[in-house]
Short mmCIF file of C-alpha atoms in Angstrom, two decimals:
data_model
loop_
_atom_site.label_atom_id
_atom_site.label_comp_id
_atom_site.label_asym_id
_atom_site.label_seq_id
_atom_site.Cartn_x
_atom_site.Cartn_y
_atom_site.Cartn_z
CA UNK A 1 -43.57 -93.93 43.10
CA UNK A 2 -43.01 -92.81 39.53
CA UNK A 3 -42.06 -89.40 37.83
CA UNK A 4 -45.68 -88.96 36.09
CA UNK A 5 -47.57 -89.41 39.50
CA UNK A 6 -45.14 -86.95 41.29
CA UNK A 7 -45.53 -84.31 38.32
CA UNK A 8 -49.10 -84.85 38.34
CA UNK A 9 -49.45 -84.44 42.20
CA UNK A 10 -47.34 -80.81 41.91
CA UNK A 11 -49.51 -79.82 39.27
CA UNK A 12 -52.46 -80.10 40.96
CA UNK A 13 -50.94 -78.89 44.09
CA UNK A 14 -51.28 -75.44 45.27
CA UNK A 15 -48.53 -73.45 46.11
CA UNK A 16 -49.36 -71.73 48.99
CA UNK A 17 -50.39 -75.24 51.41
CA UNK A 18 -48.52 -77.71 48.82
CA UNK A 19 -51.19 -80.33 49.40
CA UNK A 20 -54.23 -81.03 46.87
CA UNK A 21 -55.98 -78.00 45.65
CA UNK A 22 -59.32 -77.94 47.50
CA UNK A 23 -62.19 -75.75 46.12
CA UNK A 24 -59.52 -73.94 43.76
CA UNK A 25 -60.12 -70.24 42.82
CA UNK A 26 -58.80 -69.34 39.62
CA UNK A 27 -57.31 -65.36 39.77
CA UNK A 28 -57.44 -63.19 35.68
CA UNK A 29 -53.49 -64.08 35.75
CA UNK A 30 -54.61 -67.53 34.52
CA UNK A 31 -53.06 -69.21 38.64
CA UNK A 32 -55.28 -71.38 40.84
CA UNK A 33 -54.84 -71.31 44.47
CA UNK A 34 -56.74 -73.29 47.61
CA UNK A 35 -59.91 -70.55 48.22
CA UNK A 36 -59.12 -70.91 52.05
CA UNK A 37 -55.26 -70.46 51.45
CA UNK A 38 -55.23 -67.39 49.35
CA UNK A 39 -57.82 -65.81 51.47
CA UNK A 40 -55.37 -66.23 54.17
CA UNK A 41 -52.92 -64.99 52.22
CA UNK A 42 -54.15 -61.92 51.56
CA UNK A 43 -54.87 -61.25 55.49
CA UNK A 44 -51.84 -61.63 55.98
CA UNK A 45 -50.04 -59.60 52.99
CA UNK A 46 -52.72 -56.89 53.14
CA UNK A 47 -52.48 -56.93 49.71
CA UNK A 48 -54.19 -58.62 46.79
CA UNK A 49 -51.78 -59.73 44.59
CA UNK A 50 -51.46 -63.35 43.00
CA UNK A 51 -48.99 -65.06 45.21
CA UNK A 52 -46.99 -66.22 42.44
CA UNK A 53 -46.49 -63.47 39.68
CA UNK A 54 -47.77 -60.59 41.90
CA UNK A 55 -50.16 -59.05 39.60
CA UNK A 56 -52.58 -56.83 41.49
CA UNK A 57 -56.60 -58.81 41.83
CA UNK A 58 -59.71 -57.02 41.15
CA UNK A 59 -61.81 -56.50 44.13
CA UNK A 60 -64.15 -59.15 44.67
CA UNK A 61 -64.07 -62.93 45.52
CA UNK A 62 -62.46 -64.95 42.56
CA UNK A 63 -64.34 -67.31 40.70
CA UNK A 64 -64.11 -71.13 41.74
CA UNK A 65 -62.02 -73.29 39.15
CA UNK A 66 -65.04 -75.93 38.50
CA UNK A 67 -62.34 -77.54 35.65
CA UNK A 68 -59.62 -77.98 38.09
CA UNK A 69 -61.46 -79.31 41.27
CA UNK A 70 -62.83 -81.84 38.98
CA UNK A 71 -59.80 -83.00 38.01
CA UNK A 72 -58.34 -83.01 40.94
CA UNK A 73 -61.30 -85.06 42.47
CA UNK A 74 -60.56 -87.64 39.53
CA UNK A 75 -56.91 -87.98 39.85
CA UNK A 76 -57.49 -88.94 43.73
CA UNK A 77 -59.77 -91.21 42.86
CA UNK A 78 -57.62 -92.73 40.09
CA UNK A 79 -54.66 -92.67 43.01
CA UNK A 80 -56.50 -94.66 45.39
CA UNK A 81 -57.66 -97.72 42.93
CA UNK A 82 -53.79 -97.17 41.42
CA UNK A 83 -52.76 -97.87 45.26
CA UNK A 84 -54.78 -101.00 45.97
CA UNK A 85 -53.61 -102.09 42.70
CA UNK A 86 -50.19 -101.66 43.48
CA UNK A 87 -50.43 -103.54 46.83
CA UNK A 88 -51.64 -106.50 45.56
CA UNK A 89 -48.85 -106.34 42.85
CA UNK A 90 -46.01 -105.71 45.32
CA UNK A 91 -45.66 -109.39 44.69
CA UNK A 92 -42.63 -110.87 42.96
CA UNK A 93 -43.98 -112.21 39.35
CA UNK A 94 -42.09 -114.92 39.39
CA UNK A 95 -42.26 -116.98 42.71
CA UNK A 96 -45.42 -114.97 44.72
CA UNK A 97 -42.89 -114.56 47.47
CA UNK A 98 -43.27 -110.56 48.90
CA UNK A 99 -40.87 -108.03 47.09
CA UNK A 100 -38.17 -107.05 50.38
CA UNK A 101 -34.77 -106.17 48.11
CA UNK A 102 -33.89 -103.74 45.23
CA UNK A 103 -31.11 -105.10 43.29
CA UNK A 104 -29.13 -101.91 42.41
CA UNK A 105 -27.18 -103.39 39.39
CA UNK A 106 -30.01 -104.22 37.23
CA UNK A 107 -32.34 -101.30 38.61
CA UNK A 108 -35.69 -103.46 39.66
CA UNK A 109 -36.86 -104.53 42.86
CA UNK A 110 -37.00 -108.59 43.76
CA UNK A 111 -37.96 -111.32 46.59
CA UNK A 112 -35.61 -113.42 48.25
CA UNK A 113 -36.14 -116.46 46.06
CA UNK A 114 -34.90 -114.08 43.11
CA UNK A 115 -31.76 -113.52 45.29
CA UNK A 116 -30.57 -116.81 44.49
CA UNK A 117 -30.45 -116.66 40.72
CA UNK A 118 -26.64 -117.58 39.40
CA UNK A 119 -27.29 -114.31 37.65
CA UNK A 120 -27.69 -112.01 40.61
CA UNK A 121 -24.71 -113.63 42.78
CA UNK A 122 -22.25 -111.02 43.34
CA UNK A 123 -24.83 -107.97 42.92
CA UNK A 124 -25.35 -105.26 45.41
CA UNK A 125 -28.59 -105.25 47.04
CA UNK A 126 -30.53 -102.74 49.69
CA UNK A 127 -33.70 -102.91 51.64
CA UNK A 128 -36.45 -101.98 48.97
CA UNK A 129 -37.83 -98.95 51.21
CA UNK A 130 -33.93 -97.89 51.29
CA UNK A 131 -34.24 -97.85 47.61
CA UNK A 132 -37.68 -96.11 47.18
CA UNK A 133 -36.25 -93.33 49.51
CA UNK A 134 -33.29 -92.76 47.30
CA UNK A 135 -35.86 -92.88 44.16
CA UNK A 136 -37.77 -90.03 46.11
CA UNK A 137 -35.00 -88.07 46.82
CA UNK A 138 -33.75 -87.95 43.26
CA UNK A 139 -37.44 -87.11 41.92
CA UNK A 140 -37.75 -84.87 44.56
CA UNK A 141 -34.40 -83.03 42.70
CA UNK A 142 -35.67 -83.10 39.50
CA UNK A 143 -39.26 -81.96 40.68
CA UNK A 144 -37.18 -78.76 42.30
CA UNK A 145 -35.81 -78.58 38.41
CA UNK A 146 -39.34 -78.51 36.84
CA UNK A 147 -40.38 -76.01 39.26
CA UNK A 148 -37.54 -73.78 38.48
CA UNK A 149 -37.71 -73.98 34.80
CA UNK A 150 -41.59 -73.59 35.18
CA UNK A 151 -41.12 -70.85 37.31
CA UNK A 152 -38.73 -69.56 34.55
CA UNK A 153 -41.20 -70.01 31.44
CA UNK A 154 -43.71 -68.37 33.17
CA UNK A 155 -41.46 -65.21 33.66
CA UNK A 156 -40.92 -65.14 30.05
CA UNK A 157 -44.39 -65.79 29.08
CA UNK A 158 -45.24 -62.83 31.58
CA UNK A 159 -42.08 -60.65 29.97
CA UNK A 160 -43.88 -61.93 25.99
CA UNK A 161 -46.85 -60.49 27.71
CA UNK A 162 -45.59 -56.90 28.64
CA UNK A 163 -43.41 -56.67 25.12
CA UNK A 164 -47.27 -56.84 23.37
CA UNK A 165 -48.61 -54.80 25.13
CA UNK A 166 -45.93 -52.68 24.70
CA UNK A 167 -45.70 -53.02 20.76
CA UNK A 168 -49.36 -52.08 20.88
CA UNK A 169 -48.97 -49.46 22.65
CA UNK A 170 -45.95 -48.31 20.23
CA UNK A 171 -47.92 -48.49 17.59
CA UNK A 172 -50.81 -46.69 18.73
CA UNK A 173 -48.54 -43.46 19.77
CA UNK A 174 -46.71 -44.13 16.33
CA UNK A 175 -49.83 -44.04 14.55
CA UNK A 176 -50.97 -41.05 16.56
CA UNK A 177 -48.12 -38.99 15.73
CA UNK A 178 -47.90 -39.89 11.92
CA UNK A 179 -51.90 -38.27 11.47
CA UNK A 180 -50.95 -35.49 13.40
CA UNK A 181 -47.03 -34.74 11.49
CA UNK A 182 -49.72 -35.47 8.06
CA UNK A 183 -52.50 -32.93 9.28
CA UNK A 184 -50.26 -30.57 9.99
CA UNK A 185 -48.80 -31.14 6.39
CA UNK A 186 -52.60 -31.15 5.45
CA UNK A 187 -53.14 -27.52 6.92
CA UNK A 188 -50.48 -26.28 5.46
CA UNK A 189 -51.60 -27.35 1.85
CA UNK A 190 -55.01 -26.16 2.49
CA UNK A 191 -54.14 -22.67 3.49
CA UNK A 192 -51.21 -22.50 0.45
CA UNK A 193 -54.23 -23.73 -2.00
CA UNK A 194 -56.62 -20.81 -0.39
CA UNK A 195 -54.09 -18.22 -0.99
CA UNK A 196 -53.02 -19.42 -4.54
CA UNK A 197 -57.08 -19.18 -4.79
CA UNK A 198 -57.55 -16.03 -3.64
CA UNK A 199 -54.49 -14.00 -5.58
CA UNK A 200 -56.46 -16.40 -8.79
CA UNK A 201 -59.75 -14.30 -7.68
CA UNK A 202 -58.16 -10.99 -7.34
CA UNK A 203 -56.69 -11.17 -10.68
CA UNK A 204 -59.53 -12.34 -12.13
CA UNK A 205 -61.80 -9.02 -10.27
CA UNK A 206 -59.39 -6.76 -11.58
CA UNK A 207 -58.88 -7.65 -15.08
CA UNK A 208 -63.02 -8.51 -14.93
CA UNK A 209 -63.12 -4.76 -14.32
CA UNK A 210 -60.51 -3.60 -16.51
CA UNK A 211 -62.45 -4.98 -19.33
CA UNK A 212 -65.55 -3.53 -18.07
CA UNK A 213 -64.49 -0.12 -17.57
CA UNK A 214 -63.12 -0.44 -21.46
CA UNK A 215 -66.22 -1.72 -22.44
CA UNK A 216 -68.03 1.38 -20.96
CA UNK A 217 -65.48 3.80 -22.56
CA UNK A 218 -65.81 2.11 -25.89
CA UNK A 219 -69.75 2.20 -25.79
CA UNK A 220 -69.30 6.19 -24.64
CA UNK A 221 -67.30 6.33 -28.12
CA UNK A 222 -70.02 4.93 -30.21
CA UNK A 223 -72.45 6.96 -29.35
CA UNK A 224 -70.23 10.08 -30.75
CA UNK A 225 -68.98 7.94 -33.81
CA UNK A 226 -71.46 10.88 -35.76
CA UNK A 227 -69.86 13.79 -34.22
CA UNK A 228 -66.06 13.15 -34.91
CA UNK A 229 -63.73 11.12 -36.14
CA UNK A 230 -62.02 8.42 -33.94
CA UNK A 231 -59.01 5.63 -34.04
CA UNK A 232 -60.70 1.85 -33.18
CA UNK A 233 -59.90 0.43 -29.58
CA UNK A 234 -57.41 -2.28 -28.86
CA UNK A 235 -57.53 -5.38 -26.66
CA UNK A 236 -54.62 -3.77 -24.02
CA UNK A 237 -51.77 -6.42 -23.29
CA UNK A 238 -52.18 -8.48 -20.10
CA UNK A 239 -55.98 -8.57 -20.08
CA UNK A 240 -56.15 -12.38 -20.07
CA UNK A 241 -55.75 -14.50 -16.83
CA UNK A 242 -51.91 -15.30 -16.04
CA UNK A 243 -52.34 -18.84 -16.99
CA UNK A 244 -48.67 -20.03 -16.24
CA UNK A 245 -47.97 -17.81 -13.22
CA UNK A 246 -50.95 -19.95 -11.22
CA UNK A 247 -50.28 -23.16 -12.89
CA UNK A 248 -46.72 -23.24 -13.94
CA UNK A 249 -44.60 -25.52 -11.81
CA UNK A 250 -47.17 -25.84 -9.09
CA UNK A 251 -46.08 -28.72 -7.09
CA UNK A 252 -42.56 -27.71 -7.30
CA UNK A 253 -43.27 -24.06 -5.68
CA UNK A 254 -45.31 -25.13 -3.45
CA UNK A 255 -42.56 -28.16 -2.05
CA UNK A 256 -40.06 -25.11 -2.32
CA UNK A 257 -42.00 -23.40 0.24
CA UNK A 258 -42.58 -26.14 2.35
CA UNK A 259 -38.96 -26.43 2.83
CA UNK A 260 -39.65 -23.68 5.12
CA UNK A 261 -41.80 -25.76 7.69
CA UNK A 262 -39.87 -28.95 6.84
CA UNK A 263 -36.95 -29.46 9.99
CA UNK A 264 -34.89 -31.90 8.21
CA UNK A 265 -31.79 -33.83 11.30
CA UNK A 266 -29.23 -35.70 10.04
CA UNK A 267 -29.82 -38.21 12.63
CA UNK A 268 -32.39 -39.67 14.82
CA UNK A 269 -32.91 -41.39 17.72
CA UNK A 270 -33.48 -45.19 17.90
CA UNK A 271 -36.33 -45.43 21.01
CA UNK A 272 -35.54 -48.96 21.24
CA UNK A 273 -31.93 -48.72 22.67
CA UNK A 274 -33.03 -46.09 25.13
CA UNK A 275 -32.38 -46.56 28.49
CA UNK A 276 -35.10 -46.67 30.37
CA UNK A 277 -34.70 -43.59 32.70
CA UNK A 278 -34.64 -41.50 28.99
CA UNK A 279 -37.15 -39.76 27.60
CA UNK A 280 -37.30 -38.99 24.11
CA UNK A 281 -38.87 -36.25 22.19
CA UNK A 282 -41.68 -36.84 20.09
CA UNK A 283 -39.80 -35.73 16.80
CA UNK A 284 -36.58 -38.49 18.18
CA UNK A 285 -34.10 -35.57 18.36
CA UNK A 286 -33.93 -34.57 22.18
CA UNK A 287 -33.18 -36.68 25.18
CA UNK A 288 -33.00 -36.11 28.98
CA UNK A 289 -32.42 -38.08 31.99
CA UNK A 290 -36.22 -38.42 33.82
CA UNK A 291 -34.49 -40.06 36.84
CA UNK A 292 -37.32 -42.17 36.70
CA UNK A 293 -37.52 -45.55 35.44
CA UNK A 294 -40.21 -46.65 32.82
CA UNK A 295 -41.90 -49.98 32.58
CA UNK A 296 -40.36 -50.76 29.34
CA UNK A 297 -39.53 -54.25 27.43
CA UNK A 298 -35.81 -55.86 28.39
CA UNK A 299 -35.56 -55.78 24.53
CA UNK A 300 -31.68 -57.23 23.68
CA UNK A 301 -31.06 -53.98 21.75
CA UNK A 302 -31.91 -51.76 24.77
CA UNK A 303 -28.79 -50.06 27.26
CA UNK A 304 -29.40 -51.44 30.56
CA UNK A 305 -26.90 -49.82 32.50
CA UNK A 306 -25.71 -46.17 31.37
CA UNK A 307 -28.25 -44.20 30.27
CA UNK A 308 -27.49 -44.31 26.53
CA UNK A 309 -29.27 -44.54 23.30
CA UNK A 310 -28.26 -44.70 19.44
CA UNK A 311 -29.35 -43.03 16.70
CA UNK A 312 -31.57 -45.23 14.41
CA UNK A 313 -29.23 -45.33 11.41
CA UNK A 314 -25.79 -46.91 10.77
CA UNK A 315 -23.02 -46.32 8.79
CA UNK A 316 -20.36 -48.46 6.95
CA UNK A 317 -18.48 -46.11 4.43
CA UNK A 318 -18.66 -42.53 3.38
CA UNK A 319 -18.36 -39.54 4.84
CA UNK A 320 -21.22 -38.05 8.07
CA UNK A 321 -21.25 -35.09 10.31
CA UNK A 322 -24.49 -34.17 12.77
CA UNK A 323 -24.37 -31.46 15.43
CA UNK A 324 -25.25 -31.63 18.77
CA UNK A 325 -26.30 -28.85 21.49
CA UNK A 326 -24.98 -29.28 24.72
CA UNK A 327 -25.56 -26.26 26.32
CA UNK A 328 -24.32 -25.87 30.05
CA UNK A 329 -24.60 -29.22 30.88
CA UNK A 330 -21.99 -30.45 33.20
CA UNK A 331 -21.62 -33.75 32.15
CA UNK A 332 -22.66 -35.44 28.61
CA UNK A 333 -21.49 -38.14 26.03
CA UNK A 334 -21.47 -37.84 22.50
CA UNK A 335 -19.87 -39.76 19.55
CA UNK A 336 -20.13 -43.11 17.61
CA UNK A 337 -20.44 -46.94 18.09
CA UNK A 338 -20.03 -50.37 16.72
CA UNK A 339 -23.43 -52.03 16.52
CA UNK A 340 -22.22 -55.11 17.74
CA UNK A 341 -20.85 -53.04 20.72
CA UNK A 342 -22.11 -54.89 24.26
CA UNK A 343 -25.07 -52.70 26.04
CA UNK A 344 -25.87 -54.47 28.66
CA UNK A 345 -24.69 -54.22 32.08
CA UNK A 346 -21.22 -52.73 32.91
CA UNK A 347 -18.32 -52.26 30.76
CA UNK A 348 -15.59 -49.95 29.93
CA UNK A 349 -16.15 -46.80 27.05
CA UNK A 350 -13.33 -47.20 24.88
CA UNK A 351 -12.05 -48.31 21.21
CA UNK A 352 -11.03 -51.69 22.14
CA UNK A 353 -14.79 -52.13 23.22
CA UNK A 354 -16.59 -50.33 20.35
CA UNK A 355 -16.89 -46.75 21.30
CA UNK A 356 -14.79 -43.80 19.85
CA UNK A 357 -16.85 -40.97 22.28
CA UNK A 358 -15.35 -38.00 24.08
CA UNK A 359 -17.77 -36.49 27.42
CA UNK A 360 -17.49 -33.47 30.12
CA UNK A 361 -17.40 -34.28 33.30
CA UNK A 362 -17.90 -31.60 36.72
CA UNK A 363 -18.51 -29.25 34.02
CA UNK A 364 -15.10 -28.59 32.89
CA UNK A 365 -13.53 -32.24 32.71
CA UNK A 366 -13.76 -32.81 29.05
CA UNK A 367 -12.54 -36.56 28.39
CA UNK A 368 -11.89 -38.56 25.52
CA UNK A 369 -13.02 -42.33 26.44
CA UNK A 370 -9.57 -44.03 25.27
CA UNK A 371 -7.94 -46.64 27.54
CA UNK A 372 -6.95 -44.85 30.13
CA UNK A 373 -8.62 -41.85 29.20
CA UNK A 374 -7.53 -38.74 27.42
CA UNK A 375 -7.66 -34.98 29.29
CA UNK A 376 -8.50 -32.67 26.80
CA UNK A 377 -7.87 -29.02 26.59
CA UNK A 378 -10.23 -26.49 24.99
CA UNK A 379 -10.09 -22.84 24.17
CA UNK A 380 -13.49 -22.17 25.59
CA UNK A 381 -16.90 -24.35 26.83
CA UNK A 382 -18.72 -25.05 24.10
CA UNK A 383 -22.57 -25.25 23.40
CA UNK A 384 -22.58 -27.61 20.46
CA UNK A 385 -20.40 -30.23 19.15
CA UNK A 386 -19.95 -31.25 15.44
CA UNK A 387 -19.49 -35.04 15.12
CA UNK A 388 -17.64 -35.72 12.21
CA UNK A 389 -17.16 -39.38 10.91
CA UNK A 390 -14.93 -40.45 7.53
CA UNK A 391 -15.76 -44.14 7.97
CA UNK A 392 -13.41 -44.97 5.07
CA UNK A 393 -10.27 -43.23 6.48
CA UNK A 394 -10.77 -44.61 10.24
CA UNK A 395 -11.68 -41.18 11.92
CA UNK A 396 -13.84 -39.78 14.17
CA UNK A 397 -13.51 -35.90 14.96
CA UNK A 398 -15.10 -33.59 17.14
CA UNK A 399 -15.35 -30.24 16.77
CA UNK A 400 -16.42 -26.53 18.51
CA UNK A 401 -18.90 -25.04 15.75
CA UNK A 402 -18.50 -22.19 16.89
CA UNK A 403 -14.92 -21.64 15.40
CA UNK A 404 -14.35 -25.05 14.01
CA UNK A 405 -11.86 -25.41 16.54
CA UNK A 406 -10.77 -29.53 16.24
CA UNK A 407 -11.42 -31.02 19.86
CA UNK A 408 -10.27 -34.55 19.33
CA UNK A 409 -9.40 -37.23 16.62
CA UNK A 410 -10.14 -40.84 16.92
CA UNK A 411 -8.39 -42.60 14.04
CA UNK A 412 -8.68 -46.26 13.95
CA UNK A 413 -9.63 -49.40 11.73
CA UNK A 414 -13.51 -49.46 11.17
CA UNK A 415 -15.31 -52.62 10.15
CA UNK A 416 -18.83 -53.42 10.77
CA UNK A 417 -21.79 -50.55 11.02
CA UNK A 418 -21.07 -47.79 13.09
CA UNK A 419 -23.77 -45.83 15.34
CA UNK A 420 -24.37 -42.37 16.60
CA UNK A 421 -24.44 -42.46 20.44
CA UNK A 422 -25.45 -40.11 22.99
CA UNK A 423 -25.62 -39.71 27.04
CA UNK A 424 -27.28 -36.67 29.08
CA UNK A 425 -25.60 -38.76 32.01
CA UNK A 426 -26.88 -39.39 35.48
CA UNK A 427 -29.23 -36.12 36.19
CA UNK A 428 -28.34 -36.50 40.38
CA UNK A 429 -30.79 -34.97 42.22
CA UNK A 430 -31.18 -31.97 39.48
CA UNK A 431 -27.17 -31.29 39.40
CA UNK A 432 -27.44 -31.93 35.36
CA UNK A 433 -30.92 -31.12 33.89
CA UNK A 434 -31.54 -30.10 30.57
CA UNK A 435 -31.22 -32.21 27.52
CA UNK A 436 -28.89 -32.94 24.52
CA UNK A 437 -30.47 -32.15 21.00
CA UNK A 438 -28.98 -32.94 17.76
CA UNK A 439 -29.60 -29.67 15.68
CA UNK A 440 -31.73 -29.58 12.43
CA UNK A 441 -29.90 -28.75 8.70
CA UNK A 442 -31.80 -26.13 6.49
CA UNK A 443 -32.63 -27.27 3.52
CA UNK A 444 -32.51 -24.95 -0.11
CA UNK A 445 -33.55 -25.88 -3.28
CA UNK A 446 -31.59 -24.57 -6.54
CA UNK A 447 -32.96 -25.09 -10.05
CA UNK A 448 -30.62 -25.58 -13.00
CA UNK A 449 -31.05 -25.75 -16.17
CA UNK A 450 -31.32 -29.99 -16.76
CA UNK A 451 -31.48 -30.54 -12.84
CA UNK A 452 -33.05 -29.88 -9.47
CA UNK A 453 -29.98 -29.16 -6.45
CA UNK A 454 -31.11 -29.47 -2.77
CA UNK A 455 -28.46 -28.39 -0.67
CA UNK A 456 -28.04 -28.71 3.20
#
C-alpha cells in the first residue's frame, strides 16, 4: 500500500458510498457523484443540492461524467495488473525466501534468511501484516488531512467565487450610478445652455426691433426732408448684442450656479467595512440597521460583529469636523478610529483598543466608550452631533450644534490614520429605526481680485 494509490483511490471515490465512482454524474458546481447514490440522496434530502458545497441543481437529470468513468475504469484496471505484480514480487530479492517480517529500524520489509544478517542482530522486528496495518493507519491520518485541507481549498475557491461575483456586481451598480449622478449633471447643463439661449434670442428680438422701428421713423423723415428742416439720427447706445454679458466668464457662472445642486459631505461612507445587516444610501451618507443579513464577501476590512462601518477617508494630521443627525434614535455610535483597529469578532470600544467614540443608550444613556465607561451629562437630547478631530493636538470633541455646547473630550496620543466611525446599533424588533446621516456643507464661491475663494 503506498500514499499515491490511496490518494488516487479517494480521488476517484465518491463521497456519498466511498467506494469507486460508478457511472459518475457530474453536477454545474464542477462535483461528481455515483448516479445511483446522489439520486438517493436527493430522496432522501428532498432537496437538490450538491452534497458537498450545497449549491442548489437545476431540474433535470445531470449529465454522465464520460472523462471520469473512463478513468476510473483505467485506474482499476492498472490496480489489478499492479496487484498480480506485486504478488509475485512479495518475494525477498535477495534469497527468494517469502517476505514474513518488517524490520522497524531500517523501515523495509524482509524474509527470515535476511533475519540473520550480523547487521540486523539486535533490531526490532513485527509480523509484516502488523506493519502494513500500522502503515494504513498512518495514511489513513494523513488521507483525513488531505480531505480536510481539500475540503478547506474548496471553501475558499467557493468564497474567491462569491467575492467576483460580487466585484462584478459592484461595479455594475457603481457604473450605474456614476451615468445617472453625470446625466443628471447633463440635464442640468442642457436646460442652463437653453435659458442662456433663449435670454440670447430675446435680446436679439428686441434690439432686432428697436432698430427696425428706427429704421421706419428715419425713412418717415426722409420723405419730409423737402418740407422742413431736421437734425440727422443717431445710432442710440446699447443697440448692439451684449457680447460680454452672454459670454463673459461663462463656465465660471455657470459652476457658480451649480453650487446650488452640488451637496458637497465632508465624509463618506466606506461600503466595504459595512456590516452586513447595513444598508447604505446610494450617495454613501446614510446608514440603517436592515436586521437582515446580506450575502456579502468576508472581505478582511469588513465589521463582522457590531454593526459598524467607516468613512472612506483617513486622517493623520490637521484639523476635521463632520456633523451627524441623530434624530430620536435611542441608541447610536459616533466618533473616530485607528485603521489598524481589530473589526472582527468581539472586542471592547475604547482608547486602549483604537476607538475614541461616545453613544446613547435606552435613549437617554449617553456614554463615552473609555475603560470603564464615562456617564455623561447633557443640557438637552440632541439631534446632531459635531465631530471634531485636531489630529495634531491628540483630541477628539463632540459637540451639540445646536448651541455648541462641548459634550466630551478625548485627548490622547494619535499615531497612525484615524477613521470616522459610525453605528445605528442593533434595530431590535423596530425599538431603534431610523438612520444616522452625516449632514452636507454648503458651498459659496467669492471672487477676488487675483483669486477665486470657495468657502464651506
Amino acid at each position: 500500500v503506498c500514499l499515491r494509490s490511496l490518494v488516487d483511490s479517494f480521488l476517484l471515490s465518491c463521497c456519498i458510498c466511498s467506494d469507486f465512482f460508478r457511472d459518475p454524474v457530474v453536477l454545474k458546481c464542477a462535483h461528481s457523484f455515483c448516479g445511483a447514490c446522489l439520486q438517493r440522496f436527493w430522496a432522501q434530502n428532498s432537496s437538490r443540492e450538491c452534497p458537498l458545497c450545497r449549491r442548489k441543481s437545476s431540474v433535470g437529470d445531470p449529465p454522465l461524467n464520460i472523462v471520469l468513468r473512463n478513468v476510473v475504469e483505467l485506474y482499476s484496471k492498472q490496480r489489478s495488473e499492479r496487484e498480480v505484480v506485486e504478488k509475485s514480487a512479495s518475494r525477498c530479492s535477495l534469497h527468494g525466501e517469502k517476505i514474513l517480517l518488517f524490520c522497524i529500524e531500517d523501515q523495509e520489509p524482509i524474509c527470515v534468511v535476511c533475519l540473520t544478517a550480523k547487521k540486523r542482530r539486535n533490531h526490532q522486528l513485527c509480523p509484516v501484516e502488523e506493519a502494513v496495518q500500522d502503515k494504513k493507519k498512518d495514511l489513513r491520518a494523513s488521507l483525513i488531512l488531505l480531505k480536510e485541507k481539500l475540503e478547506k481549498f474548496t471553501k475558499v475557491k467557493q468564497e474567491f467565487e462569491e467575492t467576483a461575483k460580487h466585484i462584478k456586481s459592484q461595479s455594475q451598480q457603481t457604473e450605474k450610478r456614476i451615468k445617472e449622478e453625470f446625466e443628471k449633471l447633463h440635464q442640468f447643463l442642457r436646460e442652463e445652455e437653453e435659458a442662456r439661449l433663449s435670454v440670447l434670442r430675446e435680446e436679439e428680438v428686441q434690439k432686432s426691433k428697436r432698430m427696425k422701428d428706427e429704421i421706419e421713423n428715419i425713412s418717415q423723415q426722409v420723405s419730409t426732408l423737402a418740407q422742413c428742416s431736421l437734425q440727422y439720427p443717431k445710432l442710440p447706445s446699447g443697440a448692439l448684442i451684449d457680447v460680454t454679458k452672454h459670454l463673459g466668464s461663462l463656465r465660471f457662472k455657470v459652476w457658480e450656479k451649480m453650487l446650488e445642486i452640488v451637496q458637497y459631505t465632508p465624509v463618506t461612507l466606506d461600503l466595504n467595512t459595512a456590516h452586513p445587516w447595513l444598508s447604505v444610501s446610494d450617495d454613501l451618507t446614510s446608514l440603517r440597521d436592515t436586521g437582515v443579513k446580506q450575502q456579502l464577501p468576508d472581505n478582511p476590512e469588513r465589521f463582522t460583529h457590531y454593526v459598524n462601518v467607516l468613512g472612506s477617508e483617513g486622517f493623520n494630521s490637521g484639523k476635521r469636523s463632520w456633523e451627524v443627525t441623530v434624530g430620536d434614535k435611542p441608541e447610536w455610535d459616533v466618533g473616530v478610529v485607528k485603521g489598524s483597529a481589530m473589526r472582527r469578532g468581539k472586542f471592547t470600544c475604547s482608547p486602549q483598543n483604537g476607538f475614541w467614540v461616545i453613544g446613547l443608550r435606552n435613549g437617554d444613556e449617553y456614554k463615552a466608550f473609555t475603560s470603564p465607561s464615562t456617564r455623561l451629562r447633557v443640557k438637552w437630547k440632541p439631534r446632531r452631533i459635531r465631530v471634531q478631530l485636531d489630529y495634531d493636538r491628540g483630541e477628539v470633541s463632540f459637540f451639540n450644534p445646536a448651541d455648541m455646547s462641548l459634550i466630551y473630550t478625548f485627548k490622547d496620543r494619535f499615531t497612525g490614520t484615524l477613521f470616522p466611525v459610525f453605528s445605528p446599533c442593533v434595530n431590535n424588533k423596530g425599538s431603534n429605526t431610523g438612520a444616522l446621516k452625516i449632514c452636507p456643507v454648503r458651498l459659496s464661491v467669492t471672487a477676488e481680485s487675483d483669486r477665486v475663494l470657495i468657502y464651506q
